[in-house]
PDB file of C-alpha atoms in Angstrom:
ATOM      1  CA  ILE A   2     -36.530  -8.116  18.571  1.00 84.00           C
ATOM      2  CA  ASN A   3     -32.701  -8.029  18.704  1.00 85.00           C
ATOM      3  CA  MET A   4     -31.283 -11.205  20.128  1.00 93.00           C
ATOM      4  CA  LEU A   5     -27.600 -10.455  19.459  1.00 91.00           C
ATOM      5  CA  THR A   6     -26.237  -7.739  21.720  1.00 91.00           C
ATOM      6  CA  ALA A   7     -22.428  -7.777  21.577  1.00 92.00           C
ATOM      7  CA  ILE A   8     -19.446  -9.713  20.262  1.00 94.00           C
ATOM      8  CA  HIS A   9     -16.212 -10.411  22.142  1.00 96.00           C
ATOM      9  CA  PRO A  10     -13.467 -11.778  19.891  1.00 97.00           C
ATOM     10  CA  LYS A  11     -11.271 -14.488  21.394  1.00 98.00           C
ATOM     11  CA  LEU A  12      -7.605 -14.321  20.428  1.00 98.00           C
ATOM     12  CA  PRO A  13      -4.655 -16.536  21.318  1.00 98.00           C
ATOM     13  CA  MET A  14      -1.935 -15.468  23.747  1.00 98.00           C
ATOM     14  CA  ARG A  15       1.279 -17.222  24.727  1.00 98.00           C
ATOM     15  CA  GLU A  16       1.797 -15.573  28.097  1.00 98.00           C
ATOM     16  CA  LYS A  17      -0.982 -13.884  30.036  1.00 97.00           C
ATOM     17  CA  LYS A  18       1.248 -11.395  31.867  1.00 97.00           C
ATOM     18  CA  ILE A  19       2.794 -10.088  28.634  1.00 98.00           C
ATOM     19  CA  THR A  20      -0.619  -9.756  26.950  1.00 98.00           C
ATOM     20  CA  ARG A  21      -2.152  -8.101  30.015  1.00 97.00           C
ATOM     21  CA  ASP A  22       0.740  -5.637  30.364  1.00 97.00           C
ATOM     22  CA  TYR A  23       0.698  -4.728  26.664  1.00 98.00           C
ATOM     23  CA  TYR A  24      -3.042  -4.031  26.474  1.00 98.00           C
ATOM     24  CA  ILE A  25      -3.265  -2.252  29.832  1.00 97.00           C
ATOM     25  CA  HIS A  26      -0.075  -0.171  29.732  1.00 96.00           C
ATOM     26  CA  GLN A  27       0.281   0.396  25.987  1.00 95.00           C
ATOM     27  CA  GLU A  28      -3.299   0.470  24.731  1.00 96.00           C
ATOM     28  CA  GLY A  29      -5.217   1.680  27.773  1.00 96.00           C
ATOM     29  CA  PHE A  30      -7.462  -1.364  28.299  1.00 97.00           C
ATOM     30  CA  GLU A  31      -8.498  -2.563  31.754  1.00 97.00           C
ATOM     31  CA  GLN A  32      -9.052  -6.098  32.958  1.00 97.00           C
ATOM     32  CA  SER A  33     -12.699  -7.120  33.162  1.00 95.00           C
ATOM     33  CA  GLY A  34     -14.431 -10.123  34.628  1.00 88.00           C
ATOM     34  CA  GLY A  35     -12.584 -12.427  36.965  1.00 87.00           C
ATOM     35  CA  ASP A  36      -9.002 -13.624  36.894  1.00 90.00           C
ATOM     36  CA  TYR A  37      -8.998 -17.134  35.440  1.00 94.00           C
ATOM     37  CA  ASP A  38      -6.125 -19.436  34.768  1.00 94.00           C
ATOM     38  CA  GLY A  39      -5.182 -19.357  31.080  1.00 97.00           C
ATOM     39  CA  TYR A  40      -7.888 -16.807  30.182  1.00 98.00           C
ATOM     40  CA  LEU A  41      -7.952 -13.012  30.055  1.00 98.00           C
ATOM     41  CA  MET A  42     -10.782 -10.535  29.484  1.00 98.00           C
ATOM     42  CA  LEU A  43      -9.939  -6.925  28.661  1.00 98.00           C
ATOM     43  CA  ARG A  44     -12.222  -3.930  28.078  1.00 97.00           C
ATOM     44  CA  LYS A  45     -11.821  -0.422  26.708  1.00 97.00           C
ATOM     45  CA  ASP A  46     -14.735   1.933  26.158  1.00 96.00           C
ATOM     46  CA  ASN A  47     -17.495  -0.209  24.585  1.00 94.00           C
ATOM     47  CA  ILE A  48     -15.391  -3.138  23.386  1.00 96.00           C
ATOM     48  CA  GLU A  49     -14.118  -6.287  25.046  1.00 97.00           C
ATOM     49  CA  ILE A  50     -11.509  -8.729  23.790  1.00 98.00           C
ATOM     50  CA  HIS A  51     -10.927 -12.150  25.352  1.00 98.00           C
ATOM     51  CA  PHE A  52      -7.673 -14.089  25.163  1.00 98.00           C
ATOM     52  CA  PHE A  53      -7.079 -17.805  25.640  1.00 98.00           C
ATOM     53  CA  GLU A  54      -3.738 -19.282  26.551  1.00 98.00           C
ATOM     54  CA  PHE A  55      -1.959 -21.064  23.692  1.00 98.00           C
ATOM     55  CA  LYS A  56       1.617 -21.543  24.885  1.00 98.00           C
ATOM     56  CA  GLU A  57       2.705 -23.351  21.698  1.00 98.00           C
ATOM     57  CA  LEU A  58       1.536 -20.510  19.443  1.00 98.00           C
ATOM     58  CA  ILE A  59       4.080 -19.534  16.788  1.00 98.00           C
ATOM     59  CA  PRO A  60       3.446 -15.802  16.317  1.00 97.00           C
ATOM     60  CA  GLU A  61       4.484 -15.835  12.647  1.00 97.00           C
ATOM     61  CA  GLN A  62       1.754 -18.424  12.021  1.00 97.00           C
ATOM     62  CA  ASN A  63      -0.974 -16.534  13.929  1.00 98.00           C
ATOM     63  CA  TYR A  64      -3.680 -15.029  11.745  1.00 96.00           C
ATOM     64  CA  GLY A  65      -5.893 -13.737  14.578  1.00 97.00           C
ATOM     65  CA  GLN A  66      -7.474 -10.461  13.477  1.00 97.00           C
ATOM     66  CA  VAL A  67     -10.115  -8.042  14.722  1.00 97.00           C
ATOM     67  CA  TYR A  68     -11.514  -4.880  13.156  1.00 97.00           C
ATOM     68  CA  ILE A  69     -12.405  -2.225  15.713  1.00 97.00           C
ATOM     69  CA  ARG A  70     -14.552   0.780  14.791  1.00 96.00           C
ATOM     70  CA  THR A  71     -13.821   4.132  16.432  1.00 97.00           C
ATOM     71  CA  ASN A  72     -15.422   7.576  16.315  1.00 96.00           C
ATOM     72  CA  ASP A  73     -12.153   9.523  16.842  1.00 97.00           C
ATOM     73  CA  ILE A  74      -9.407   7.744  14.946  1.00 97.00           C
ATOM     74  CA  ASP A  75      -7.007  10.701  14.844  1.00 97.00           C
ATOM     75  CA  THR A  76      -6.954  11.103  18.637  1.00 97.00           C
ATOM     76  CA  LEU A  77      -6.680   7.330  19.136  1.00 97.00           C
ATOM     77  CA  TYR A  78      -3.790   7.089  16.669  1.00 98.00           C
ATOM     78  CA  GLN A  79      -1.926   9.994  18.287  1.00 97.00           C
ATOM     79  CA  SER A  80      -2.444   8.576  21.788  1.00 96.00           C
ATOM     80  CA  LEU A  81      -0.892   5.268  20.693  1.00 97.00           C
ATOM     81  CA  LEU A  82       2.051   7.046  19.076  1.00 97.00           C
ATOM     82  CA  ASP A  83       2.500   9.125  22.243  1.00 95.00           C
ATOM     83  CA  ASN A  84       2.595   5.868  24.230  1.00 94.00           C
ATOM     84  CA  ASN A  85       5.272   4.412  21.908  1.00 95.00           C
ATOM     85  CA  VAL A  86       2.977   1.710  20.514  1.00 96.00           C
ATOM     86  CA  SER A  87       4.382   0.234  17.310  1.00 96.00           C
ATOM     87  CA  ILE A  88       2.055   0.795  14.379  1.00 97.00           C
ATOM     88  CA  HIS A  89       2.155  -1.876  11.655  1.00 96.00           C
ATOM     89  CA  PRO A  90       4.766  -0.672   9.109  1.00 95.00           C
ATOM     90  CA  ASN A  91       2.399  -1.452   6.229  1.00 95.00           C
ATOM     91  CA  ALA A  92      -0.635   0.123   7.885  1.00 96.00           C
ATOM     92  CA  PRO A  93      -0.125   3.689   9.151  1.00 97.00           C
ATOM     93  CA  LEU A  94      -3.182   5.919   9.419  1.00 98.00           C
ATOM     94  CA  HIS A  95      -4.531   6.309   5.885  1.00 97.00           C
ATOM     95  CA  THR A  96      -7.829   6.889   4.094  1.00 97.00           C
ATOM     96  CA  LYS A  97      -8.746   3.764   2.127  1.00 95.00           C
ATOM     97  CA  PRO A  98     -10.631   3.603  -1.198  1.00 95.00           C
ATOM     98  CA  TRP A  99     -13.548   1.925   0.625  1.00 95.00           C
ATOM     99  CA  GLY A 100     -14.259   5.079   2.632  1.00 95.00           C
ATOM    100  CA  GLN A 101     -12.554   4.249   5.915  1.00 96.00           C
ATOM    101  CA  ARG A 102      -9.631   5.915   7.688  1.00 97.00           C
ATOM    102  CA  GLU A 103      -7.664   2.984   9.095  1.00 98.00           C
ATOM    103  CA  PHE A 104      -4.479   1.907  10.794  1.00 98.00           C
ATOM    104  CA  ALA A 105      -3.349  -1.405  12.215  1.00 98.00           C
ATOM    105  CA  LEU A 106      -0.961  -2.840  14.763  1.00 97.00           C
ATOM    106  CA  LEU A 107       0.255  -6.240  15.954  1.00 98.00           C
ATOM    107  CA  ASP A 108       0.098  -7.294  19.590  1.00 98.00           C
ATOM    108  CA  PRO A 109       2.899  -9.380  21.186  1.00 98.00           C
ATOM    109  CA  ASP A 110       1.421 -12.592  19.733  1.00 98.00           C
ATOM    110  CA  ASN A 111       0.933 -11.197  16.193  1.00 98.00           C
ATOM    111  CA  ASN A 112      -2.832 -10.691  16.536  1.00 98.00           C
ATOM    112  CA  LEU A 113      -3.693  -7.943  14.023  1.00 98.00           C
ATOM    113  CA  LEU A 114      -5.848  -5.097  15.352  1.00 98.00           C
ATOM    114  CA  THR A 115      -7.224  -2.813  12.652  1.00 98.00           C
ATOM    115  CA  PHE A 116      -8.952   0.387  13.718  1.00 98.00           C
ATOM    116  CA  GLY A 117     -11.283   2.204  11.374  1.00 97.00           C
ATOM    117  CA  GLN A 118     -13.583   5.185  11.115  1.00 98.00           C
ATOM    118  CA  GLY A 119     -15.929   6.034   8.261  1.00 96.00           C
ATOM    119  CA  VAL A 120     -15.044   9.107   6.214  1.00 93.00           C
ATOM    120  CA  GLU A 121     -17.901  11.598   6.015  1.00 75.00           C
TER     121      GLU A 121
END
């Protein structure tokens, strides 16, 4: 029997409107769940990320990270470039020695999102 069914990372955000706008307009997420003060739930395809308000967050000291698996990394990467999303300068799309094609980006609060797809 499987008791664990999904995981929703919770990342810090300084300002809900900025986070919401970035993920919806830049990354193509949509808001899910209700609209709660100081909390944000966003969904895209089969993943969901939650954000909690942390107004005092210093972005340079934020080490929030998530690794997101995809089954079409090339199309995803190109769609983000087409939408003028900044890719992390040290992490453009590249095949890694551990058998994953990966790229990464930073959201407005310096949360690191790494996207990866296994190489056949």
